[in-house]
Coordinates of C-alpha atoms in Angstrom, one line a residue:
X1 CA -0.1 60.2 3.4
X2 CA -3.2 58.1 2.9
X3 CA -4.0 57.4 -1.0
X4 CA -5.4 55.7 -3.3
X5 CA -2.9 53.8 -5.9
X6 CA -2.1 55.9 -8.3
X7 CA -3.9 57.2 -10.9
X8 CA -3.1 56.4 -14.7
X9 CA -2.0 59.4 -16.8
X10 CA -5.2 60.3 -18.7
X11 CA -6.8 60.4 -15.5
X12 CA -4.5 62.4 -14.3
X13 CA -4.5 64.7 -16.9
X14 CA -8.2 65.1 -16.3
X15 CA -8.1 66.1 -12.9
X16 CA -5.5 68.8 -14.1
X17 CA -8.0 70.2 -16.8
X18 CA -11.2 70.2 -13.8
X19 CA -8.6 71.7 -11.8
X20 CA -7.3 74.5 -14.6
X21 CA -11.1 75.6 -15.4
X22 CA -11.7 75.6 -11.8
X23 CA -9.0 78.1 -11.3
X24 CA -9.6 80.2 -14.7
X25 CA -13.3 81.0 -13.1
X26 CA -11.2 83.0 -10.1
X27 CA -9.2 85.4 -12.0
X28 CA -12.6 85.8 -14.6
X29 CA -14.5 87.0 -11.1
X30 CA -12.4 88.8 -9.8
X31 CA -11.9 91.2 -13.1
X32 CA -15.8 90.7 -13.9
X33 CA -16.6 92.5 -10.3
X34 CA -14.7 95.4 -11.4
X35 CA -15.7 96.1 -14.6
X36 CA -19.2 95.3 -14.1
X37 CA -19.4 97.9 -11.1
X38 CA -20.3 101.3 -13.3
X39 CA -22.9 98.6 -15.0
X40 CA -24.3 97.7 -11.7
X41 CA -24.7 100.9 -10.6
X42 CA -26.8 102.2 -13.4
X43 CA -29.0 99.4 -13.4
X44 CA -29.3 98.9 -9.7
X45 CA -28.2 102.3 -8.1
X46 CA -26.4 101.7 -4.2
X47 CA -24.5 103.7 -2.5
X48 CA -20.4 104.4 -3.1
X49 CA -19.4 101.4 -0.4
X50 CA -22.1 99.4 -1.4
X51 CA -20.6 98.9 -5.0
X52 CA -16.9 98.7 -3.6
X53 CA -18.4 95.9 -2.0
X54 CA -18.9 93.9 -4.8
X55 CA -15.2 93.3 -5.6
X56 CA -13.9 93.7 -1.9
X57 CA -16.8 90.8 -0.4
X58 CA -15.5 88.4 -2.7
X59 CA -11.8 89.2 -2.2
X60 CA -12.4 89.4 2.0
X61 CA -14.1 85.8 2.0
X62 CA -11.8 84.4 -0.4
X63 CA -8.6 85.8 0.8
X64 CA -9.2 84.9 4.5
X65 CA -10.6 81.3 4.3
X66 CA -7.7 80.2 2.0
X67 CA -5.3 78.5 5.0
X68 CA -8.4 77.0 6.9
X69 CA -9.3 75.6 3.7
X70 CA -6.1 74.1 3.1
X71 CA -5.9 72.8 6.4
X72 CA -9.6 71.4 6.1
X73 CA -8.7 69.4 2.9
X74 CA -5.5 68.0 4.3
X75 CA -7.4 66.7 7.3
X76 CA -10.9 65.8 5.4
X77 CA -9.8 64.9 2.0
X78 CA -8.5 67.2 -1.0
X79 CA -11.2 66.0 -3.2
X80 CA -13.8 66.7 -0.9
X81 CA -12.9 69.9 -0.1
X82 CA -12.5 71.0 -3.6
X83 CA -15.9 70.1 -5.2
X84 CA -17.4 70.9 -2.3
X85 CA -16.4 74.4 -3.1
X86 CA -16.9 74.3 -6.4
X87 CA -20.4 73.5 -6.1
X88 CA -20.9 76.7 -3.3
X89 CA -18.8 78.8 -6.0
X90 CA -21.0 77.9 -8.9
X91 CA -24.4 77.6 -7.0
X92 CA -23.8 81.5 -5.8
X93 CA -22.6 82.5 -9.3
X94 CA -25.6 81.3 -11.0
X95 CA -27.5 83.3 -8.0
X96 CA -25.7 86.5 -8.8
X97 CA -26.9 86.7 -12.4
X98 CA -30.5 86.3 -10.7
X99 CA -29.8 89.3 -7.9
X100 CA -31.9 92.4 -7.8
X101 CA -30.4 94.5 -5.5
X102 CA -26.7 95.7 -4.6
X103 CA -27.1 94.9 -1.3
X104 CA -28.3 91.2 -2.3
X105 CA -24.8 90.9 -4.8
X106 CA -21.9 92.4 -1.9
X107 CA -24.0 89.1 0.2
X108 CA -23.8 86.4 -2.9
X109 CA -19.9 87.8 -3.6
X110 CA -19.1 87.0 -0.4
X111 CA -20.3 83.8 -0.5
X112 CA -19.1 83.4 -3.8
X113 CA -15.8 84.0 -2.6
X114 CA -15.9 80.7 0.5
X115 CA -16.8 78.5 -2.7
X116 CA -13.8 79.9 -4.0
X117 CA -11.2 79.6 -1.2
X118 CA -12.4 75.7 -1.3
X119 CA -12.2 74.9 -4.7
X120 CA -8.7 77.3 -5.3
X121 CA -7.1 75.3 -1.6
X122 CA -8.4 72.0 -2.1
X123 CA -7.8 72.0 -6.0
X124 CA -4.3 72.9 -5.8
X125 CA -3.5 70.4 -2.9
X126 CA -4.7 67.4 -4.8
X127 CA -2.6 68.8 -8.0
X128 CA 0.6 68.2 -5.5
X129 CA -0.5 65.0 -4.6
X130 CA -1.4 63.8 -8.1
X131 CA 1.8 64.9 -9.7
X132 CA 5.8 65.2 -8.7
X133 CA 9.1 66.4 -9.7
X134 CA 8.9 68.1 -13.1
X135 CA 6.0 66.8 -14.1
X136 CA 4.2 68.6 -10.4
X137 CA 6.3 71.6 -12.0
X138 CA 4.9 71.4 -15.2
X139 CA 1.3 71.2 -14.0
X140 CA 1.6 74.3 -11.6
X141 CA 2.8 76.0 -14.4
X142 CA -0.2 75.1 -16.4
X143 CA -2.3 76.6 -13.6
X144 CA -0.1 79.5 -13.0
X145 CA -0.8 80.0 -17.2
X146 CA -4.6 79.7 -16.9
X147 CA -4.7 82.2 -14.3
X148 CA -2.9 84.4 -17.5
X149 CA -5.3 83.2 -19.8
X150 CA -8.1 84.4 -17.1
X151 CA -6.5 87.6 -15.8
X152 CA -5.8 88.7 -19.6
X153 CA -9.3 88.3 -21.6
X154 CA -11.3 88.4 -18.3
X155 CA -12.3 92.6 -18.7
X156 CA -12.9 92.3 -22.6
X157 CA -14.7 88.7 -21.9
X158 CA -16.8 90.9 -19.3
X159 CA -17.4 93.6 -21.9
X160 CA -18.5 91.6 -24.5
X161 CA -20.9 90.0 -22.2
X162 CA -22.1 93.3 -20.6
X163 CA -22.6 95.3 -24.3
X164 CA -24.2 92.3 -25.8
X165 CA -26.1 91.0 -23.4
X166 CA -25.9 92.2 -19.7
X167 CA -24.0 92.3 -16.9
X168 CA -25.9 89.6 -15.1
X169 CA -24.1 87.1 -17.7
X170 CA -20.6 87.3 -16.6
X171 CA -21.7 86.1 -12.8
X172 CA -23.7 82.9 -15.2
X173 CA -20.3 82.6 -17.5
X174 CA -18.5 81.9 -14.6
X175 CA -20.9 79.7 -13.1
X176 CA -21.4 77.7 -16.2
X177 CA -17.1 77.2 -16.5
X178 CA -17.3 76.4 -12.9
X179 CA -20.4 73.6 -13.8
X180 CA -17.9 72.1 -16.4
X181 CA -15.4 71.8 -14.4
X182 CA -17.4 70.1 -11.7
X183 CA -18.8 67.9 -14.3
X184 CA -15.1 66.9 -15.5
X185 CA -13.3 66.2 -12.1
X186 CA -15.2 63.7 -9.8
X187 CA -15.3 60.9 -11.8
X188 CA -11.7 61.0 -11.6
X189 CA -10.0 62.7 -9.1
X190 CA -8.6 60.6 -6.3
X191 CA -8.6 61.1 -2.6
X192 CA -6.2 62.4 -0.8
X193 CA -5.3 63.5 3.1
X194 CA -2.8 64.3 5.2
X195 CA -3.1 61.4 8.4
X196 CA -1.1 63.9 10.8
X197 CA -3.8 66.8 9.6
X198 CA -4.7 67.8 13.4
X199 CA -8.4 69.6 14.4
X200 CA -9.0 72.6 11.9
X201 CA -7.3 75.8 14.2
X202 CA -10.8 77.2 14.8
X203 CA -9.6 80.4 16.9
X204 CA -6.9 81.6 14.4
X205 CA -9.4 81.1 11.6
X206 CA -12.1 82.6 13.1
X207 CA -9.7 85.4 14.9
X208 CA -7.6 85.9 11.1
X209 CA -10.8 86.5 9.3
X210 CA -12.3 88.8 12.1
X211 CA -9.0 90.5 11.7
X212 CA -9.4 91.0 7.7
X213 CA -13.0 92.0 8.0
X214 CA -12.5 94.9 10.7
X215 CA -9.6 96.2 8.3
X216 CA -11.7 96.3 5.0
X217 CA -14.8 97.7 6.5
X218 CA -12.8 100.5 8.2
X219 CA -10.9 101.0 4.9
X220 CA -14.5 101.2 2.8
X221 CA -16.7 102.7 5.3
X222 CA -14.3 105.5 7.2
X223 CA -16.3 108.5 6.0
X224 CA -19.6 106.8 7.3
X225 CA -18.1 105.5 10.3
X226 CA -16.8 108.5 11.9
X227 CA -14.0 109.0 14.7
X228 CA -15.5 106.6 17.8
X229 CA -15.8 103.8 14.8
X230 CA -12.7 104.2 13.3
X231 CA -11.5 103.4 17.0
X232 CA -13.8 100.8 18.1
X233 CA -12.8 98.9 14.3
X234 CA -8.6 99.8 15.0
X235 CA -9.1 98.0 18.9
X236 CA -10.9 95.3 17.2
X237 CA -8.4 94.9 15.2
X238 CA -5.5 94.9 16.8
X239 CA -7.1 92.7 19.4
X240 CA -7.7 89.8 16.9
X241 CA -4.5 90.5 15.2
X242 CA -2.9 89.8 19.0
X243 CA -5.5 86.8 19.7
X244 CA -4.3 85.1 16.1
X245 CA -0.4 85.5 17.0
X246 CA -0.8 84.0 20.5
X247 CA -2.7 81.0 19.1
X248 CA -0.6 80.6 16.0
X249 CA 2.3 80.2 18.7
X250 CA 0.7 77.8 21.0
X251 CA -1.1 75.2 18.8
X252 CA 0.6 71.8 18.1
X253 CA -0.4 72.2 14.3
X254 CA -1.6 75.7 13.2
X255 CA -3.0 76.9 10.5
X256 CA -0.1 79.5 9.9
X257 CA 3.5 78.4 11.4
X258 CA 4.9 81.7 12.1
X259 CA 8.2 80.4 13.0
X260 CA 8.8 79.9 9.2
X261 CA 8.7 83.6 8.8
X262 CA 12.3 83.5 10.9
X263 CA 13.9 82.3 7.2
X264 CA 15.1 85.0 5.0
X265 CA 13.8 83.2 1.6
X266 CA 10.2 82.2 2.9
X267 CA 9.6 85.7 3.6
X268 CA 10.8 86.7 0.2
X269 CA 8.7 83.9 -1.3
X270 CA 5.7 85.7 0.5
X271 CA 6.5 89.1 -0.4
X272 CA 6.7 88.7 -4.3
X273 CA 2.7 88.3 -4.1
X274 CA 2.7 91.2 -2.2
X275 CA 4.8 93.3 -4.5
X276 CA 2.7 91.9 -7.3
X277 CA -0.4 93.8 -5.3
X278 CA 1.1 96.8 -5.7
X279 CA 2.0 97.0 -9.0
X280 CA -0.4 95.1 -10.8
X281 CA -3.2 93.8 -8.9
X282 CA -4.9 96.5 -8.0
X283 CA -4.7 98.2 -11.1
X284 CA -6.9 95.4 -12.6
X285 CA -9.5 97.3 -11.0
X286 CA -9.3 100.6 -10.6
X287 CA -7.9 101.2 -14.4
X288 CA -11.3 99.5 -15.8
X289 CA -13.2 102.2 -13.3
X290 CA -11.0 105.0 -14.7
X291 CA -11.9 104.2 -18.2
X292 CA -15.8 103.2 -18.1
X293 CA -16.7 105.5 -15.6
X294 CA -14.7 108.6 -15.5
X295 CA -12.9 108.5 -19.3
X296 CA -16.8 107.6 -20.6
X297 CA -15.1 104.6 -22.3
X298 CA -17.0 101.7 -23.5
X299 CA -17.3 98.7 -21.6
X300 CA -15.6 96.7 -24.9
X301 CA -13.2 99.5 -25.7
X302 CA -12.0 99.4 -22.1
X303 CA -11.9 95.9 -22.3
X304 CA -9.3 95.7 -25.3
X305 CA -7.4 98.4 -23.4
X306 CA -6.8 95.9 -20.4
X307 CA -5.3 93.7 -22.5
X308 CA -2.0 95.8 -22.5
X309 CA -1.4 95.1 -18.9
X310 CA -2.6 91.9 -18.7
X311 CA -2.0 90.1 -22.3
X312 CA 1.9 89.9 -21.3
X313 CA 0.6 87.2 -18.5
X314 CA 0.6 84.9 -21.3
X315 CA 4.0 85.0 -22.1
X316 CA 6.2 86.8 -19.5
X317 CA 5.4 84.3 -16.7
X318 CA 6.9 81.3 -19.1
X319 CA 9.8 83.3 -19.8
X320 CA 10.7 83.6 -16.3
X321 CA 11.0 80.5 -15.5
X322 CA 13.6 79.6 -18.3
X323 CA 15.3 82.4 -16.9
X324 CA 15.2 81.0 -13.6
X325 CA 17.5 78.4 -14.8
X326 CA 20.1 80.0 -15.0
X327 CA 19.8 83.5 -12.9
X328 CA 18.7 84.1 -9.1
X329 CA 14.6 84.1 -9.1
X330 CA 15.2 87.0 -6.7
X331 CA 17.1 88.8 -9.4
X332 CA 14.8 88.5 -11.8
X333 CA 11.8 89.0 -9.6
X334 CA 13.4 92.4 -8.6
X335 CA 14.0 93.7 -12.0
X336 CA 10.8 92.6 -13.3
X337 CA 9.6 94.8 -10.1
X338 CA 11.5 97.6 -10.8
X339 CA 10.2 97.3 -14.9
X340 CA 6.7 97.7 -13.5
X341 CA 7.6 100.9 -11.3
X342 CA 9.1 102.8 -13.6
X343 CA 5.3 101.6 -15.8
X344 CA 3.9 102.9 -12.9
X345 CA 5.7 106.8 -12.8
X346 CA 5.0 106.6 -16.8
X347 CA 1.1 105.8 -16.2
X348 CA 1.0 108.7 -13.9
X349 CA 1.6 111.4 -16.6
X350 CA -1.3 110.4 -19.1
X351 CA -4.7 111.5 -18.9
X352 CA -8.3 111.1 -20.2
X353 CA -7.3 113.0 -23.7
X354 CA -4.4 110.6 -24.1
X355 CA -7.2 107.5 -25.3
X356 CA -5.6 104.3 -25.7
X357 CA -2.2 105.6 -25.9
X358 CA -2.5 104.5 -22.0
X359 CA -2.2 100.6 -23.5
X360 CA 1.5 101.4 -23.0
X361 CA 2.4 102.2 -19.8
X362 CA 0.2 99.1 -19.0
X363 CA 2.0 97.2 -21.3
X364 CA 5.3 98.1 -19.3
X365 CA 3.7 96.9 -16.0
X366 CA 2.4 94.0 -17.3
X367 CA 5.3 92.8 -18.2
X368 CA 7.6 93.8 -15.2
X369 CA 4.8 92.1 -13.4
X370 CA 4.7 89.1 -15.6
X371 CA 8.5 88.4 -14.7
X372 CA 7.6 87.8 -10.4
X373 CA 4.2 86.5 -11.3
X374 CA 5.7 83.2 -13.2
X375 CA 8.3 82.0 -10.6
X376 CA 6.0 82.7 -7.5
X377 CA 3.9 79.5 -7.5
X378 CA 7.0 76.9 -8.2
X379 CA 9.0 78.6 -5.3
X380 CA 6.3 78.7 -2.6
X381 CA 4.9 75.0 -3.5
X382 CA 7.8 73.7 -2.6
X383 CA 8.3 74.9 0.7
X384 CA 6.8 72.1 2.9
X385 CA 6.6 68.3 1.9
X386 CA 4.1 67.1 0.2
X387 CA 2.3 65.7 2.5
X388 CA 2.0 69.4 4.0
X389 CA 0.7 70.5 0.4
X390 CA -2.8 71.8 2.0
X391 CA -0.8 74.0 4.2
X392 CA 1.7 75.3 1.9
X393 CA -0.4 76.2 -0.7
X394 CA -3.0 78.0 2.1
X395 CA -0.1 80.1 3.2
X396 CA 0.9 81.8 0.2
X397 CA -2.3 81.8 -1.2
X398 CA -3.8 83.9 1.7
X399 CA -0.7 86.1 1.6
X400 CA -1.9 86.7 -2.2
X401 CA -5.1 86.9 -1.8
X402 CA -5.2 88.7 1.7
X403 CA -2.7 90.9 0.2
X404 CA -4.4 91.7 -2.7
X405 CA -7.7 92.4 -0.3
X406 CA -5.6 94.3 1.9
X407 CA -4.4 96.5 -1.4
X408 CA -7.5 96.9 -2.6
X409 CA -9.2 98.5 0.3
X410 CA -6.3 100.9 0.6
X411 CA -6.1 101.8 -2.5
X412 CA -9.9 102.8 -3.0
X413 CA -9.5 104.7 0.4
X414 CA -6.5 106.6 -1.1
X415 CA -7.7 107.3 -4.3
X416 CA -11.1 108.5 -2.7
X417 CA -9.1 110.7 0.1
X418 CA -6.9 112.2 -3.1
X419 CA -9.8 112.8 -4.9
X420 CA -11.6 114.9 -2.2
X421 CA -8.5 116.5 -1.1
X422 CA -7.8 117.7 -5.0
X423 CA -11.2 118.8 -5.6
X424 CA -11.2 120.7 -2.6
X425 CA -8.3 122.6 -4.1
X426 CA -10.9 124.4 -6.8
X427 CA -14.1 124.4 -5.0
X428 CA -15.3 125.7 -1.1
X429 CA -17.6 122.7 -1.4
X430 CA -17.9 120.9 2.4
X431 CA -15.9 118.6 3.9
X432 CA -18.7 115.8 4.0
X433 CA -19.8 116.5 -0.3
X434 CA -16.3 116.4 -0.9
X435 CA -15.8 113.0 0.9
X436 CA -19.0 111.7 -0.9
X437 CA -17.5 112.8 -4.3
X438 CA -14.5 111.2 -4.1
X439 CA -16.1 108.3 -2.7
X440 CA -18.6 107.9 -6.2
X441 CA -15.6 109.0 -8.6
X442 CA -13.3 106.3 -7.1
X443 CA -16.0 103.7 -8.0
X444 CA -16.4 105.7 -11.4
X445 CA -19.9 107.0 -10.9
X446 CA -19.3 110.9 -13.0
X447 CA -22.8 111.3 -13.4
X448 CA -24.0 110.4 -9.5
X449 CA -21.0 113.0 -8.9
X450 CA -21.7 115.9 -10.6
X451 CA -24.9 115.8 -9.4
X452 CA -24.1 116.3 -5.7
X453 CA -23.1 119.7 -6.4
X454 CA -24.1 122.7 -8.8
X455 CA -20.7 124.3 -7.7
X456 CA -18.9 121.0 -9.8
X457 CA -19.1 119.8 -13.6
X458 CA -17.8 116.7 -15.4
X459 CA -14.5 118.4 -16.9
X460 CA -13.7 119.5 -13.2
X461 CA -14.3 116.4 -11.6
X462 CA -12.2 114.6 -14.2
X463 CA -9.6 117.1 -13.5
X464 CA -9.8 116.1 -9.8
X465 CA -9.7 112.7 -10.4
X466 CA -6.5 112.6 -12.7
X467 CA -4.8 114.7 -9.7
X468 CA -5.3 111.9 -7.8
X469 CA -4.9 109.0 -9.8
X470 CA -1.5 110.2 -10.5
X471 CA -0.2 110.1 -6.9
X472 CA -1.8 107.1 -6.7
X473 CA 0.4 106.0 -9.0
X474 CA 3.5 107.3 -7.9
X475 CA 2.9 106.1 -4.3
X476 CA 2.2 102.2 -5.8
X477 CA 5.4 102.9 -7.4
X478 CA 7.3 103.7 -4.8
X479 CA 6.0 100.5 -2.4
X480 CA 6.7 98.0 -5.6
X481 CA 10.4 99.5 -5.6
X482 CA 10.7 99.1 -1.9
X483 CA 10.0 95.2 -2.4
X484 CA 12.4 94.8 -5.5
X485 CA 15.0 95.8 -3.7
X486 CA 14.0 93.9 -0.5
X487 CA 13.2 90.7 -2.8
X488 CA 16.4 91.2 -4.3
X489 CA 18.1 90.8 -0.7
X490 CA 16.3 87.8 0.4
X491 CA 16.7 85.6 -2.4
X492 CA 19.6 86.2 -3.7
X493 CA 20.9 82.7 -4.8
X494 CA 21.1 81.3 -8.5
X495 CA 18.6 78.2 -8.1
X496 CA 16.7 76.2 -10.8
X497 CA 13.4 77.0 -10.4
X498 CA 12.2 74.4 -12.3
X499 CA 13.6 71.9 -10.2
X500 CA 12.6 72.9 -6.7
X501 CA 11.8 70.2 -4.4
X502 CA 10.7 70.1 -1.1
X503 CA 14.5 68.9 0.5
X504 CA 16.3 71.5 -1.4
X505 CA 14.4 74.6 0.5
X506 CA 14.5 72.8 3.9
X507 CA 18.5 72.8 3.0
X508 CA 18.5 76.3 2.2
X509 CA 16.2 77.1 5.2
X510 CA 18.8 75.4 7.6
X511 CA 21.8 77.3 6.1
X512 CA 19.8 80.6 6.3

């Protein structure tokens, strides 16, 4: 590993901070997109799939540029790689609160999101090569908290923002943190690579992001897109898909070593962000929806509301992690899991007259979800050597961040499909205004709604909506119990989180 000597501890301790408010700008734009939608769409108009775009563009380019990231920074320089980003992530941020179309932000959002995947891979890499032992622990932790910090007062910081003053100011908020940040870390942060780093895998990167893209689009635009495209997307598919195995195989060094996925506990490390999807995730944006657009809630109101599922993000992750010293991660991943399902089959019974009394459901999830979300980052860091930090850090964040892509899409296809199919159980509307009304109440648009019809009113459409919401629910809880108890069987050994290093999971790989 090629480096500079190393750095003195206030240094150090600055690159951490660039670092943390780097990160804390993700989580804040990601939970902005969401509850800024039903704001958007007022002001700007667009079509149904034009403002699922907003969150879904930043998620898609985000989620599937994370491992070529990580493999760009181990083979051009971490430091590089990360302001690099964070420049592209705050240049298009300060563009979004400038945009005047919805069209113009699903384009800036996408962009938004490559800045991102830069920043977030080479940001973490250079963490791992700054610190080690307990101290690289401590410092992951840090980050893993300010993604708390970000995930919890991100919807009321957005609902401030948007009641006072507009929605165009989250997009500068985040640009602003992002400017700090940037302003904070060069001077500095050292540089570090990986010598061995081989030529960036072009054809799986290009060939996993193709992959991602066909998926979401099919996923948002199925009603639009009719049979032959639905087709022509699923060959596509499944074509990269097999083009992204084959080359993953044969490279010397690629961007995603499959054969890893042949050990019982690496899978289970990569399936506790997907579990975390389910339960949790996606609920950071379809709740805020639910509650602005369809309850009639205020954007502030809603905001304080959030808090319930994602306040506990603050604490529960830290608690974990004591915990992990002395019980199986796996164990408490699982039951933290199983917590949030049975959340999940609670939030499924309340509706719009039930106010804030939802707050506790949420609470519930947040912090059965709180309990996986604190050990994740300490046990997949530690998979590869250091000097593989890039890498390692790429893998599982794509498997978050593709998941939580992935989730998304589905879930706003379900929850549209639900919504048409209950509607259609009290009105002879056709097939086509049904699809289109559950496509506009999924994104929380009442008003555009109930104006497609004279047939529908508000109080039905709500009605409609709940319907669906709650099997939503109940099929979110079922996949977040399915991983519990596969989670549960995977990592089933007593270790100490907290002092994971690289040698002990190449032991525990060999044994497995």
């Amino acid at each position: 590993m090629t480096v500079t000597p190393q750095t003195p501890s206030a240094s150090r301790n600055s690159v951490l901070a660039a670092v943390c408010l780097a990160a804390l700008t993700l989580p804040l734009s990601f939970s902005a997109g969401a509850v800024a939608t039903p704001a958007i769409g007022q002001d700007l108009g667009g079509s149904p799939a034009a403002l699922t775009w907003i969150t879904n563009a930043f998620m898609l380019t985000f989620g599937s540029l994370l491992m070529a990231a990580g493999a760009l920074a181990d083979r051009y320089g971490r430091r590089r790689v990360f302001l690099t980003g964070l420049a592209l992530f705050v240049g298009f941020s300060l563009a979004l609160g400038l945009a005047g179309s919805v069209w113009l932000i699903d384009l800036l959002r996408a962009c938004q999101g490559v800045g991102a995947a830069a920043a977030l891979a080479g940001g973490t890499a250079a963490l791992a090569q700054e610190f080690d032992g307990h101290a690289r622990t401590r410092a992951f932790g840090l980050l893993g908290t300010t993604f708390g910090v970000g995930l919890a007062f991100g919807p009321l910081l957005t609902g401030l923002l948007i009641e006072s003053i507009g929605w165009r100011a989250i997009f500068l908020a985040s640009g602003i943190i992002g400017l700090v940040a940037l302003i904070l870390g060069p001077p500095r942060m050292r540089e570090t690579r990986d010598p061995d780093a081989a030529k960036l895998d072009w054809l799986g990167a290009v060939s996993f992001t193709v992959m991602l893209t066909l998926f979401t689009v099919a996923m948002i635009e199925m009603s639009a897109l009719g049979t032959t495209g639905l087709i022509a997307l699923a060959a596509g598919f499944f074509l990269s898909l097999a083009v992204f195995i084959v080359t993953e195989m044969r490279v010397e060094r690629p961007m995603l070593d499959l054969s890893l996925f042949r050990y019982p506990r690496f899978v289970g490390a990569q399936l506790l962000p997907v579990a975390t999807c389910a339960c949790f995730v996606v609920l950071l944006v379809i709740i805020p929806l639910r509650l602005i657009g369809i309850a009639q809630l205020g954007a502030i109101e809603a905001g304080f509301i959030m808090l319930g599922l994602s306040a506990p993000m603050l604490v529960v992750p830290i608690l974990a992690t004591v915990l992990a010293r002395h019980v199986a991660p796996g164990l408490i991943s699982g039951i933290g899991l199983m917590i949030a399902a049975l959340g999940l089959v609670w939030l499924s019974g309340f509706t719009a007259q039930d106010g804030s009394l939802i707050v506790l459901p949420m609470l519930v999830i947040g912090i059965g979800a709180g309990l996986p979300w604190g050990l994740m980052d300490g046990l997949s860091i530690s998979v590869v050597p250091a000097e593989r930090a890039g890498m390692a850090t790429g893998i599982f964040s794509t498997v978050r961040v593709a998941g939580e892509g992935i989730a998304l899409a589905i879930v706003s296809a379900a929850l549209s499909a639900l919504i048409a199919a209950s509607l259609g159980q009290f009105t002879h509307l056709s097939g086509s205004v049904l699809g289109n009304t559950g496509q506009r109440l999924a994104v929380g648009d009442l008003a555009s709604a109930a104006a497609l019809s004279p047939d529908i009113d508000a109080h039905l459409l709500q009605q409609a909506y709940q319907a669906a919401f709650s099997t939503l629910c109940w099929w979110l809880a079922a996949a977040t119990a399915l991983c519990a108890i596969t989670i549960i069987v995977l990592l089933p050994k007593a270790v100490v989180v907290a002092d994971f290093e690289p040698e002990d999971i190449e032991a525990d790989v060999v044994a497995d």
